[in-house]
Tab-separated table of N, CA, C and O in Angstrom:
chain	number	residue	atom	x	y	z
A	1	VAL	N	-23.259	103.415	-204.798
A	1	VAL	CA	-22.904	102.047	-204.488
A	1	VAL	C	-23.957	101.125	-205.083
A	1	VAL	O	-25.138	101.248	-204.781
A	2	GLU	N	-23.531	100.217	-205.942
A	2	GLU	CA	-24.461	99.260	-206.534
A	2	GLU	C	-24.372	97.950	-205.773
A	2	GLU	O	-23.289	97.473	-205.475
A	3	THR	N	-25.527	97.405	-205.457
A	3	THR	CA	-25.598	96.138	-204.749
A	3	THR	C	-26.052	95.077	-205.724
A	3	THR	O	-27.026	95.267	-206.438
A	4	ARG	N	-25.349	93.952	-205.772
A	4	ARG	CA	-25.723	92.846	-206.647
A	4	ARG	C	-25.788	91.560	-205.848
A	4	ARG	O	-24.959	91.326	-204.980
A	5	VAL	N	-26.761	90.742	-206.207
A	5	VAL	CA	-26.909	89.424	-205.598
A	5	VAL	C	-27.091	88.448	-206.750
A	5	VAL	O	-27.786	88.739	-207.710
A	6	GLU	N	-26.455	87.301	-206.659
A	6	GLU	CA	-26.546	86.304	-207.719
A	6	GLU	C	-27.031	84.985	-207.139
A	6	GLU	O	-26.562	84.548	-206.097
A	7	THR	N	-27.981	84.358	-207.842
A	7	THR	CA	-28.489	83.058	-207.404
A	7	THR	C	-27.597	81.949	-207.955
A	7	THR	O	-26.758	82.168	-208.819
A	8	LYS	N	-27.836	80.761	-207.464
A	8	LYS	CA	-27.163	79.588	-208.023
A	8	LYS	C	-27.840	79.234	-209.347
A	8	LYS	O	-29.049	79.393	-209.493
A	9	PRO	N	-27.085	78.745	-210.336
A	9	PRO	CA	-27.697	78.351	-211.613
A	9	PRO	C	-28.660	77.179	-211.422
A	9	PRO	O	-28.433	76.302	-210.595
A	10	VAL	N	-29.732	77.176	-212.182
A	10	VAL	CA	-30.670	76.053	-212.200
A	10	VAL	C	-30.283	75.191	-213.391
A	10	VAL	O	-30.448	75.598	-214.539
A	11	ALA	N	-29.721	74.023	-213.128
A	11	ALA	CA	-29.252	73.149	-214.192
A	11	ALA	C	-29.989	71.816	-214.210
A	11	ALA	O	-29.801	71.013	-215.103
A	12	GLU	N	-30.820	71.576	-213.202
A	12	GLU	CA	-31.548	70.316	-213.104
A	12	GLU	C	-33.038	70.596	-213.049
A	12	GLU	O	-33.466	71.700	-212.772
A	13	GLY	N	-33.821	69.558	-213.281
A	13	GLY	CA	-35.271	69.711	-213.227
A	13	GLY	C	-35.792	70.403	-214.477
A	13	GLY	O	-35.212	70.303	-215.552
A	14	ASP	N	-36.853	71.148	-214.325
A	14	ASP	CA	-37.497	71.833	-215.438
A	14	ASP	C	-36.780	73.147	-215.713
A	14	ASP	O	-37.146	74.192	-215.190
A	15	THR	N	-35.739	73.104	-216.547
A	15	THR	CA	-34.963	74.315	-216.818
A	15	THR	C	-35.699	75.284	-217.746
A	15	THR	O	-35.262	76.418	-217.906
A	16	LEU	N	-36.801	74.853	-218.350
A	16	LEU	CA	-37.627	75.781	-219.126
A	16	LEU	C	-38.499	76.627	-218.198
A	16	LEU	O	-38.967	77.691	-218.573
A	17	ASN	N	-38.736	76.136	-216.981
A	17	ASN	CA	-39.500	76.850	-215.953
A	17	ASN	C	-38.736	76.760	-214.644
A	17	ASN	O	-39.163	76.095	-213.713
A	18	PRO	N	-37.570	77.413	-214.574
A	18	PRO	CA	-36.710	77.244	-213.398
A	18	PRO	C	-37.322	77.814	-212.129
A	18	PRO	O	-38.095	78.767	-212.163
A	19	PHE	N	-36.961	77.200	-211.006
A	19	PHE	CA	-37.382	77.659	-209.683
A	19	PHE	C	-36.134	77.888	-208.854
A	19	PHE	O	-35.323	76.975	-208.693
A	20	TRP	N	-35.949	79.103	-208.345
A	20	TRP	CA	-34.786	79.402	-207.526
A	20	TRP	C	-35.086	79.197	-206.057
A	20	TRP	O	-34.292	78.602	-205.361
A	21	GLY	N	-36.168	79.722	-205.572
A	21	GLY	CA	-36.552	79.548	-204.171
A	21	GLY	C	-35.511	80.029	-203.184
A	21	GLY	O	-35.355	79.459	-202.113
A	22	GLU	N	-34.784	81.063	-203.521
A	22	GLU	CA	-33.728	81.579	-202.657
A	22	GLU	C	-34.182	82.862	-201.973
A	22	GLU	O	-35.009	83.599	-202.488
A	23	THR	N	-33.619	83.132	-200.816
A	23	THR	CA	-33.880	84.365	-200.077
A	23	THR	C	-32.565	85.118	-199.937
A	23	THR	O	-31.543	84.523	-199.617
A	24	HIS	N	-32.616	86.424	-200.196
A	24	HIS	CA	-31.410	87.255	-200.116
A	24	HIS	C	-31.731	88.575	-199.440
A	24	HIS	O	-32.824	89.097	-199.575
A	25	ASN	N	-30.750	89.126	-198.756
A	25	ASN	CA	-30.839	90.486	-198.225
A	25	ASN	C	-30.102	91.393	-199.197
A	25	ASN	O	-28.965	91.101	-199.571
A	26	VAL	N	-30.752	92.479	-199.591
A	26	VAL	CA	-30.136	93.438	-200.496
A	26	VAL	C	-29.907	94.719	-199.685
A	26	VAL	O	-30.857	95.394	-199.306
A	27	GLU	N	-28.647	95.001	-199.406
A	27	GLU	CA	-28.345	96.210	-198.661
A	27	GLU	C	-26.991	96.752	-199.084
A	27	GLU	O	-26.144	95.979	-199.497
A	28	PRO	N	-26.754	98.033	-199.051
A	28	PRO	CA	-27.715	99.043	-198.627
A	28	PRO	C	-28.758	99.301	-199.711
A	28	PRO	O	-28.519	99.048	-200.889
A	29	TRP	N	-29.897	99.778	-199.281
A	29	TRP	CA	-30.987	100.155	-200.186
A	29	TRP	C	-31.561	101.462	-199.686
A	29	TRP	O	-31.724	101.654	-198.479
A	30	CYS	N	-31.859	102.379	-200.593
A	30	CYS	CA	-32.432	103.675	-200.224
A	30	CYS	C	-33.807	103.821	-200.853
A	30	CYS	O	-34.030	103.381	-201.985
A	31	GLU	N	-34.699	104.459	-200.120
A	31	GLU	CA	-36.050	104.699	-200.618
A	31	GLU	C	-35.973	105.384	-201.982
A	31	GLU	O	-35.190	106.289	-202.200
A	32	GLY	N	-36.788	104.891	-202.918
A	32	GLY	CA	-36.793	105.437	-204.275
A	32	GLY	C	-36.026	104.575	-205.263
A	32	GLY	O	-36.162	104.748	-206.470
A	33	GLU	N	-35.203	103.645	-204.777
A	33	GLU	CA	-34.452	102.768	-205.676
A	33	GLU	C	-35.297	101.567	-206.071
A	33	GLU	O	-35.903	100.919	-205.231
A	34	SER	N	-35.325	101.289	-207.366
A	34	SER	CA	-36.019	100.110	-207.878
A	34	SER	C	-35.147	98.880	-207.687
A	34	SER	O	-33.942	98.985	-207.478
A	35	LEU	N	-35.762	97.703	-207.776
A	35	LEU	CA	-35.006	96.446	-207.822
A	35	LEU	C	-35.052	95.955	-209.256
A	35	LEU	O	-36.104	95.942	-209.893
A	36	GLU	N	-33.900	95.560	-209.778
A	36	GLU	CA	-33.803	95.060	-211.149
A	36	GLU	C	-33.390	93.594	-211.107
A	36	GLU	O	-32.414	93.243	-210.448
A	37	PHE	N	-34.133	92.749	-211.816
A	37	PHE	CA	-33.873	91.316	-211.881
A	37	PHE	C	-33.434	90.983	-213.302
A	37	PHE	O	-34.100	91.375	-214.248
A	38	THR	N	-32.333	90.265	-213.455
A	38	THR	CA	-31.812	89.896	-214.767
A	38	THR	C	-31.716	88.383	-214.847
A	38	THR	O	-31.140	87.752	-213.965
A	39	VAL	N	-32.279	87.805	-215.909
A	39	VAL	CA	-32.227	86.358	-216.127
A	39	VAL	C	-31.150	86.088	-217.166
A	39	VAL	O	-31.149	86.676	-218.249
A	40	TYR	N	-30.220	85.197	-216.822
A	40	TYR	CA	-29.125	84.822	-217.706
A	40	TYR	C	-29.274	83.374	-218.150
A	40	TYR	O	-29.739	82.536	-217.384
A	41	ASP	N	-28.826	83.094	-219.367
A	41	ASP	CA	-28.713	81.724	-219.854
A	41	ASP	C	-27.227	81.402	-219.843
A	41	ASP	O	-26.436	82.081	-220.490
A	42	GLN	N	-26.857	80.395	-219.089
A	42	GLN	CA	-25.449	80.031	-218.967
A	42	GLN	C	-25.147	78.891	-219.919
A	42	GLN	O	-25.652	77.787	-219.755
A	43	GLY	N	-24.338	79.170	-220.933
A	43	GLY	CA	-23.957	78.159	-221.904
A	43	GLY	C	-22.540	77.679	-221.673
A	43	GLY	O	-21.902	78.007	-220.676
A	44	LEU	N	-22.022	76.929	-222.615
A	44	LEU	CA	-20.668	76.395	-222.495
A	44	LEU	C	-19.601	77.477	-222.584
A	44	LEU	O	-18.544	77.373	-221.984
A	45	LEU	N	-19.871	78.529	-223.365
A	45	LEU	CA	-18.863	79.563	-223.583
A	45	LEU	C	-19.113	80.831	-222.775
A	45	LEU	O	-18.527	81.860	-223.039
A	46	GLY	N	-19.985	80.786	-221.822
A	46	GLY	CA	-20.282	81.968	-221.013
A	46	GLY	C	-21.775	82.116	-220.828
A	46	GLY	O	-22.544	81.197	-221.087
A	47	SER	N	-22.186	83.295	-220.390
A	47	SER	CA	-23.614	83.512	-220.178
A	47	SER	C	-24.062	84.733	-220.965
A	47	SER	O	-23.279	85.617	-221.288
A	48	LYS	N	-25.352	84.743	-221.291
A	48	LYS	CA	-25.907	85.896	-221.986
A	48	LYS	C	-27.206	86.296	-221.302
A	48	LYS	O	-27.902	85.471	-220.712
A	49	THR	N	-27.503	87.582	-221.379
A	49	THR	CA	-28.726	88.094	-220.778
A	49	THR	C	-29.920	87.637	-221.588
A	49	THR	O	-29.968	87.821	-222.802
A	50	GLU	N	-30.872	87.007	-220.904
A	50	GLU	CA	-32.115	86.581	-221.542
A	50	GLU	C	-33.177	87.663	-221.440
A	50	GLU	O	-33.944	87.866	-222.355
A	51	GLY	N	-33.247	88.324	-220.301
A	51	GLY	CA	-34.257	89.351	-220.103
A	51	GLY	C	-34.110	90.005	-218.746
A	51	GLY	O	-33.337	89.562	-217.903
A	52	LYS	N	-34.893	91.095	-218.554
A	52	LYS	CA	-34.840	91.841	-217.298
A	52	LYS	C	-36.246	92.206	-216.853
A	52	LYS	O	-37.144	92.363	-217.670
A	53	ALA	N	-36.394	92.356	-215.549
A	53	ALA	CA	-37.638	92.838	-214.955
A	53	ALA	C	-37.263	93.866	-213.894
A	53	ALA	O	-36.295	93.680	-213.160
A	54	VAL	N	-38.026	94.946	-213.829
A	54	VAL	CA	-37.761	95.999	-212.857
A	54	VAL	C	-38.986	96.156	-211.965
A	54	VAL	O	-40.118	96.201	-212.447
A	55	LEU	N	-38.739	96.233	-210.665
A	55	LEU	CA	-39.795	96.457	-209.684
A	55	LEU	C	-39.565	97.829	-209.054
A	55	LEU	O	-38.633	98.014	-208.276
A	56	PRO	N	-40.406	98.831	-209.425
A	56	PRO	CA	-40.245	100.171	-208.856
A	56	PRO	C	-40.482	100.151	-207.344
A	56	PRO	O	-41.311	99.392	-206.842
A	57	SER	N	-39.759	101.004	-206.628
A	57	SER	CA	-39.827	100.991	-205.164
A	57	SER	C	-41.226	101.283	-204.636
A	57	SER	O	-41.595	100.766	-203.586
A	58	ASP	N	-42.023	102.084	-205.352
A	58	ASP	CA	-43.361	102.393	-204.838
A	58	ASP	C	-44.286	101.187	-204.864
A	58	ASP	O	-45.334	101.195	-204.229
A	59	LEU	N	-43.884	100.106	-205.555
A	59	LEU	CA	-44.682	98.881	-205.547
A	59	LEU	C	-44.305	97.936	-204.408
A	59	LEU	O	-45.045	97.002	-204.122
A	60	PHE	N	-43.140	98.138	-203.766
A	60	PHE	CA	-42.762	97.239	-202.663
A	60	PHE	C	-42.438	97.947	-201.357
A	60	PHE	O	-42.307	97.300	-200.322
A	61	TYR	N	-42.314	99.267	-201.385
A	61	TYR	CA	-41.968	99.973	-200.155
A	61	TYR	C	-43.047	100.964	-199.791
A	61	TYR	O	-43.453	101.749	-200.632
A	62	PRO	N	-43.581	100.925	-198.586
A	62	PRO	CA	-43.157	100.145	-197.416
A	62	PRO	C	-43.944	98.861	-197.222
A	62	PRO	O	-43.659	98.083	-196.327
A	63	GLN	N	-44.961	98.593	-198.061
A	63	GLN	CA	-45.918	97.514	-197.814
A	63	GLN	C	-45.451	96.130	-198.257
A	63	GLN	O	-46.082	95.142	-197.921
A	64	GLY	N	-44.371	96.021	-199.011
A	64	GLY	CA	-43.941	94.728	-199.536
A	64	GLY	C	-44.631	94.426	-200.853
A	64	GLY	O	-45.522	95.156	-201.290
A	65	PHE	N	-44.202	93.348	-201.514
A	65	PHE	CA	-44.754	92.977	-202.818
A	65	PHE	C	-44.696	91.477	-202.984
A	65	PHE	O	-43.725	90.834	-202.612
A	66	SER	N	-45.734	90.913	-203.555
A	66	SER	CA	-45.753	89.516	-203.972
A	66	SER	C	-46.519	89.457	-205.268
A	66	SER	O	-47.695	89.825	-205.314
A	67	GLY	N	-45.843	89.049	-206.338
A	67	GLY	CA	-46.538	88.999	-207.618
A	67	GLY	C	-45.622	88.641	-208.759
A	67	GLY	O	-44.445	88.332	-208.575
A	68	MET	N	-46.198	88.700	-209.945
A	68	MET	CA	-45.494	88.331	-211.170
A	68	MET	C	-45.017	89.585	-211.886
A	68	MET	O	-45.737	90.578	-211.969
A	69	LEU	N	-43.799	89.531	-212.410
A	69	LEU	CA	-43.241	90.617	-213.199
A	69	LEU	C	-42.999	90.115	-214.612
A	69	LEU	O	-42.512	88.999	-214.807
A	70	LEU	N	-43.330	90.942	-215.604
A	70	LEU	CA	-43.006	90.613	-216.988
A	70	LEU	C	-41.504	90.757	-217.175
A	70	LEU	O	-40.891	91.668	-216.633
A	71	ILE	N	-40.921	89.858	-217.962
A	71	ILE	CA	-39.489	89.903	-218.228
A	71	ILE	C	-39.296	90.434	-219.642
A	71	ILE	O	-39.684	89.778	-220.616
A	72	SER	N	-38.709	91.624	-219.767
A	72	SER	CA	-38.458	92.182	-221.098
A	72	SER	C	-37.437	91.291	-221.803
A	72	SER	O	-36.493	90.810	-221.191
A	73	GLY	N	-37.659	91.050	-223.064
A	73	GLY	CA	-36.777	90.161	-223.815
A	73	GLY	C	-37.275	88.732	-223.859
A	73	GLY	O	-36.822	87.934	-224.670
A	74	LEU	N	-38.202	88.386	-222.973
A	74	LEU	CA	-38.819	87.058	-222.946
A	74	LEU	C	-40.332	87.269	-222.899
A	74	LEU	O	-40.929	87.309	-221.821
A	75	PRO	N	-40.967	87.418	-224.055
A	75	PRO	CA	-42.362	87.868	-224.111
A	75	PRO	C	-43.377	87.018	-223.363
A	75	PRO	O	-44.383	87.544	-222.916
A	76	HIS	N	-43.153	85.744	-223.187
A	76	HIS	CA	-44.145	84.897	-222.508
A	76	HIS	C	-43.657	84.426	-221.143
A	76	HIS	O	-44.210	83.489	-220.578
A	77	ALA	N	-42.628	85.089	-220.629
A	77	ALA	CA	-42.045	84.664	-219.351
A	77	ALA	C	-42.429	85.631	-218.238
A	77	ALA	O	-42.543	86.834	-218.442
A	78	LEU	N	-42.637	85.063	-217.067
A	78	LEU	CA	-42.949	85.840	-215.874
A	78	LEU	C	-41.994	85.444	-214.763
A	78	LEU	O	-41.553	84.306	-214.685
A	79	LEU	N	-41.709	86.389	-213.893
A	79	LEU	CA	-40.853	86.148	-212.747
A	79	LEU	C	-41.680	86.410	-211.500
A	79	LEU	O	-42.214	87.501	-211.328
A	80	HIS	N	-41.821	85.390	-210.644
A	80	HIS	CA	-42.558	85.567	-209.388
A	80	HIS	C	-41.576	86.047	-208.334
A	80	HIS	O	-40.552	85.416	-208.091
A	81	VAL	N	-41.903	87.172	-207.706
A	81	VAL	CA	-41.007	87.799	-206.739
A	81	VAL	C	-41.787	88.143	-205.473
A	81	VAL	O	-42.927	88.602	-205.546
A	82	ILE	N	-41.157	87.920	-204.327
A	82	ILE	CA	-41.697	88.362	-203.039
A	82	ILE	C	-40.634	89.257	-202.415
A	82	ILE	O	-39.483	88.848	-202.275
A	83	VAL	N	-41.016	90.489	-202.063
A	83	VAL	CA	-40.091	91.432	-201.433
A	83	VAL	C	-40.718	91.871	-200.117
A	83	VAL	O	-41.875	92.284	-200.091
A	84	ARG	N	-39.943	91.763	-199.055
A	84	ARG	CA	-40.408	92.178	-197.730
A	84	ARG	C	-39.399	93.150	-197.127
A	84	ARG	O	-38.315	92.716	-196.727
A	85	PRO	N	-39.741	94.438	-197.036
A	85	PRO	CA	-38.863	95.341	-196.278
A	85	PRO	C	-38.862	94.873	-194.820
A	85	PRO	O	-39.925	94.584	-194.273
A	86	ILE	N	-37.686	94.755	-194.217
A	86	ILE	CA	-37.606	94.187	-192.865
A	86	ILE	C	-36.857	95.088	-191.908
A	86	ILE	O	-36.084	95.930	-192.321
A	87	GLY	N	-37.095	94.861	-190.648
A	87	GLY	CA	-36.302	95.424	-189.581
A	87	GLY	C	-36.500	96.900	-189.320
A	87	GLY	O	-37.145	97.599	-190.070
A	88	PRO	N	-35.882	97.374	-188.240
A	88	PRO	CA	-36.012	98.767	-187.838
A	88	PRO	C	-35.339	99.731	-188.799
A	88	PRO	O	-35.553	100.919	-188.718
A	89	LEU	N	-34.512	99.241	-189.702
A	89	LEU	CA	-33.828	100.122	-190.641
A	89	LEU	C	-34.773	100.707	-191.673
A	89	LEU	O	-34.424	101.641	-192.366
A	90	VAL	N	-35.997	100.164	-191.804
A	90	VAL	CA	-36.957	100.657	-192.787
A	90	VAL	C	-37.183	102.148	-192.607
A	90	VAL	O	-37.178	102.913	-193.553
A	91	ALA	N	-37.348	102.617	-191.378
A	91	ALA	CA	-37.642	104.019	-191.120
A	91	ALA	C	-36.488	104.930	-191.523
A	91	ALA	O	-36.693	106.046	-191.946
A	92	SER	N	-35.261	104.445	-191.451
A	92	SER	CA	-34.115	105.282	-191.789
A	92	SER	C	-33.815	105.281	-193.278
A	92	SER	O	-32.950	106.009	-193.730
A	93	GLY	N	-34.520	104.446	-194.046
A	93	GLY	CA	-34.278	104.396	-195.487
A	93	GLY	C	-33.117	103.512	-195.872
A	93	GLY	O	-32.709	103.491	-197.012
A	94	GLU	N	-32.543	102.779	-194.924
A	94	GLU	CA	-31.425	101.888	-195.221
A	94	GLU	C	-31.833	100.460	-194.920
A	94	GLU	O	-31.234	99.775	-194.117
A	95	THR	N	-32.863	99.982	-195.584
A	95	THR	CA	-33.420	98.676	-195.270
A	95	THR	C	-32.834	97.576	-196.142
A	95	THR	O	-32.225	97.839	-197.162
A	96	ALA	N	-33.060	96.358	-195.749
A	96	ALA	CA	-32.701	95.192	-196.548
A	96	ALA	C	-33.978	94.611	-197.122
A	96	ALA	O	-35.047	94.743	-196.553
A	97	GLU	N	-33.867	93.966	-198.245
A	97	GLU	CA	-35.012	93.325	-198.872
A	97	GLU	C	-34.800	91.820	-198.850
A	97	GLU	O	-33.682	91.351	-198.879
A	98	ASN	N	-35.875	91.060	-198.816
A	98	ASN	CA	-35.808	89.603	-198.856
A	98	ASN	C	-36.596	89.096	-200.047
A	98	ASN	O	-37.717	88.661	-199.897
A	99	PRO	N	-36.071	89.153	-201.260
A	99	PRO	CA	-36.844	88.603	-202.346
A	99	PRO	C	-36.673	87.086	-202.436
A	99	PRO	O	-35.567	86.584	-202.390
A	100	ASP	N	-37.790	86.380	-202.520
A	100	ASP	CA	-37.774	84.965	-202.838
A	100	ASP	C	-38.121	84.930	-204.316
A	100	ASP	O	-39.111	85.507	-204.714
A	101	VAL	N	-37.302	84.262	-205.120
A	101	VAL	CA	-37.535	84.335	-206.547
A	101	VAL	C	-37.767	82.968	-207.152
A	101	VAL	O	-37.132	81.995	-206.803
A	102	ASP	N	-38.705	82.919	-208.062
A	102	ASP	CA	-38.833	81.783	-208.954
A	102	ASP	C	-39.238	82.362	-210.302
A	102	ASP	O	-39.626	83.509	-210.386
A	103	ALA	N	-39.086	81.599	-211.359
A	103	ALA	CA	-39.356	82.175	-212.673
A	103	ALA	C	-39.698	81.097	-213.670
A	103	ALA	O	-39.434	79.938	-213.477
A	104	SER	N	-40.309	81.550	-214.754
A	104	SER	CA	-40.425	80.687	-215.903
A	104	SER	C	-39.807	81.421	-217.073
A	104	SER	O	-40.106	82.569	-217.298
A	105	SER	N	-38.881	80.775	-217.737
A	105	SER	CA	-38.266	81.329	-218.930
A	105	SER	C	-37.734	80.191	-219.766
A	105	SER	O	-38.169	79.070	-219.604
A	106	LYS	N	-36.808	80.477	-220.676
A	106	LYS	CA	-36.420	79.476	-221.654
A	106	LYS	C	-34.962	79.059	-221.507
A	106	LYS	O	-34.168	79.752	-220.917
A	107	LYS	N	-34.595	77.963	-222.102
A	107	LYS	CA	-33.254	77.428	-222.325
A	107	LYS	C	-32.649	76.636	-221.182
A	107	LYS	O	-33.303	76.287	-220.237
A	108	LYS	N	-31.338	76.396	-221.263
A	108	LYS	CA	-30.604	75.474	-220.414
A	108	LYS	C	-30.467	75.963	-218.979
A	108	LYS	O	-31.434	76.196	-218.312
A	109	LYS	N	-29.229	76.119	-218.517
A	109	LYS	CA	-28.989	76.607	-217.161
A	109	LYS	C	-29.463	78.043	-217.065
A	109	LYS	O	-29.159	78.861	-217.912
A	110	LYS	N	-30.154	78.348	-216.005
A	110	LYS	CA	-30.621	79.710	-215.795
A	110	LYS	C	-30.027	80.256	-214.524
A	110	LYS	O	-29.924	79.569	-213.520
A	111	LYS	N	-29.654	81.500	-214.572
A	111	LYS	CA	-29.110	82.186	-213.416
A	111	LYS	C	-29.862	83.503	-213.299
A	111	LYS	O	-30.239	84.098	-214.291
A	112	LEU	N	-30.088	83.943	-212.098
A	112	LEU	CA	-30.797	85.191	-211.874
A	112	LEU	C	-29.913	86.106	-211.045
A	112	LEU	O	-29.355	85.697	-210.044
A	113	LYS	N	-29.761	87.346	-211.508
A	113	LYS	CA	-29.038	88.351	-210.743
A	113	LYS	C	-30.006	89.485	-210.492
A	113	LYS	O	-30.830	89.800	-211.331
A	114	PHE	N	-29.899	90.091	-209.335
A	114	PHE	CA	-30.714	91.262	-209.111
A	114	PHE	C	-29.954	92.271	-208.285
A	114	PHE	O	-29.047	91.934	-207.549
A	115	GLY	N	-30.333	93.505	-208.486
A	115	GLY	CA	-29.666	94.581	-207.770
A	115	GLY	C	-30.553	95.804	-207.744
A	115	GLY	O	-31.692	95.751	-208.156
A	116	LYS	N	-30.003	96.916	-207.275
A	116	LYS	CA	-30.762	98.149	-207.155
A	116	LYS	C	-30.620	98.956	-208.425
A	116	LYS	O	-29.610	98.901	-209.094
A	117	LYS	N	-31.619	99.729	-208.730
A	117	LYS	CA	-31.537	100.688	-209.820
A	117	LYS	C	-31.744	102.042	-209.168
A	117	LYS	O	-32.821	102.339	-208.688
A	118	ARG	N	-30.699	102.846	-209.124
A	118	ARG	CA	-30.702	104.077	-208.336
A	118	ARG	C	-31.457	105.203	-209.032
A	118	ARG	O	-31.232	105.486	-210.190
A	119	LYS	N	-32.390	105.820	-208.291
A	119	LYS	CA	-33.046	107.055	-208.726
A	119	LYS	C	-32.501	108.195	-207.867
A	119	LYS	O	-32.083	109.191	-208.359
A	120	GLN	N	-32.561	107.994	-206.577
A	120	GLN	CA	-32.062	108.966	-205.617
A	120	GLN	C	-31.576	108.184	-204.406
A	120	GLN	O	-31.863	107.026	-204.283
A	121	CYS	N	-30.845	108.816	-203.581
A	121	CYS	CA	-30.405	108.109	-202.372
A	121	CYS	C	-30.440	109.046	-201.183
A	121	CYS	O	-30.568	110.238	-201.331
A	122	CYS	N	-30.313	108.440	-200.077
A	122	CYS	CA	-30.422	109.061	-198.740
A	122	CYS	C	-29.708	110.403	-198.641
A	122	CYS	O	-28.650	110.600	-199.052
C-alpha cells in the first residue's frame, strides 16, 4: 500500500523559495520505510518533476528528524523537513508522521508530494 500526500501549490510570494508550512499525517507507515519528497513545477500544460529527496527511516524513527535534505535534480536546493513519530502506534510499527515542509527551489508554482518508499513492512 503506497501512501501519498500532496500539498497546496505555492503560487504567490517568493516562488523561487517556496514555503509550504503544512502538517500531514502519513499512514499507514511501517518501520524501515523511507519518506520520499517530490517537488513539482506546475505550468500551464501540466506539472513536471523538479527533484526528489529521500529521508531514510533510521534518520527519523524513533527519535524524529528536523533538518535540510538535498533535492536531487536541483543542485542548489534544500528542503527543510520536520518529522515527528506520534502516538501509541509507534510501538506497533503502524505510526503516523507529521512532516512540516518548506523548501527552496526554482520556477513558478511549486507543489510538493511525499509518500513512503517501501523496504519492508510489518
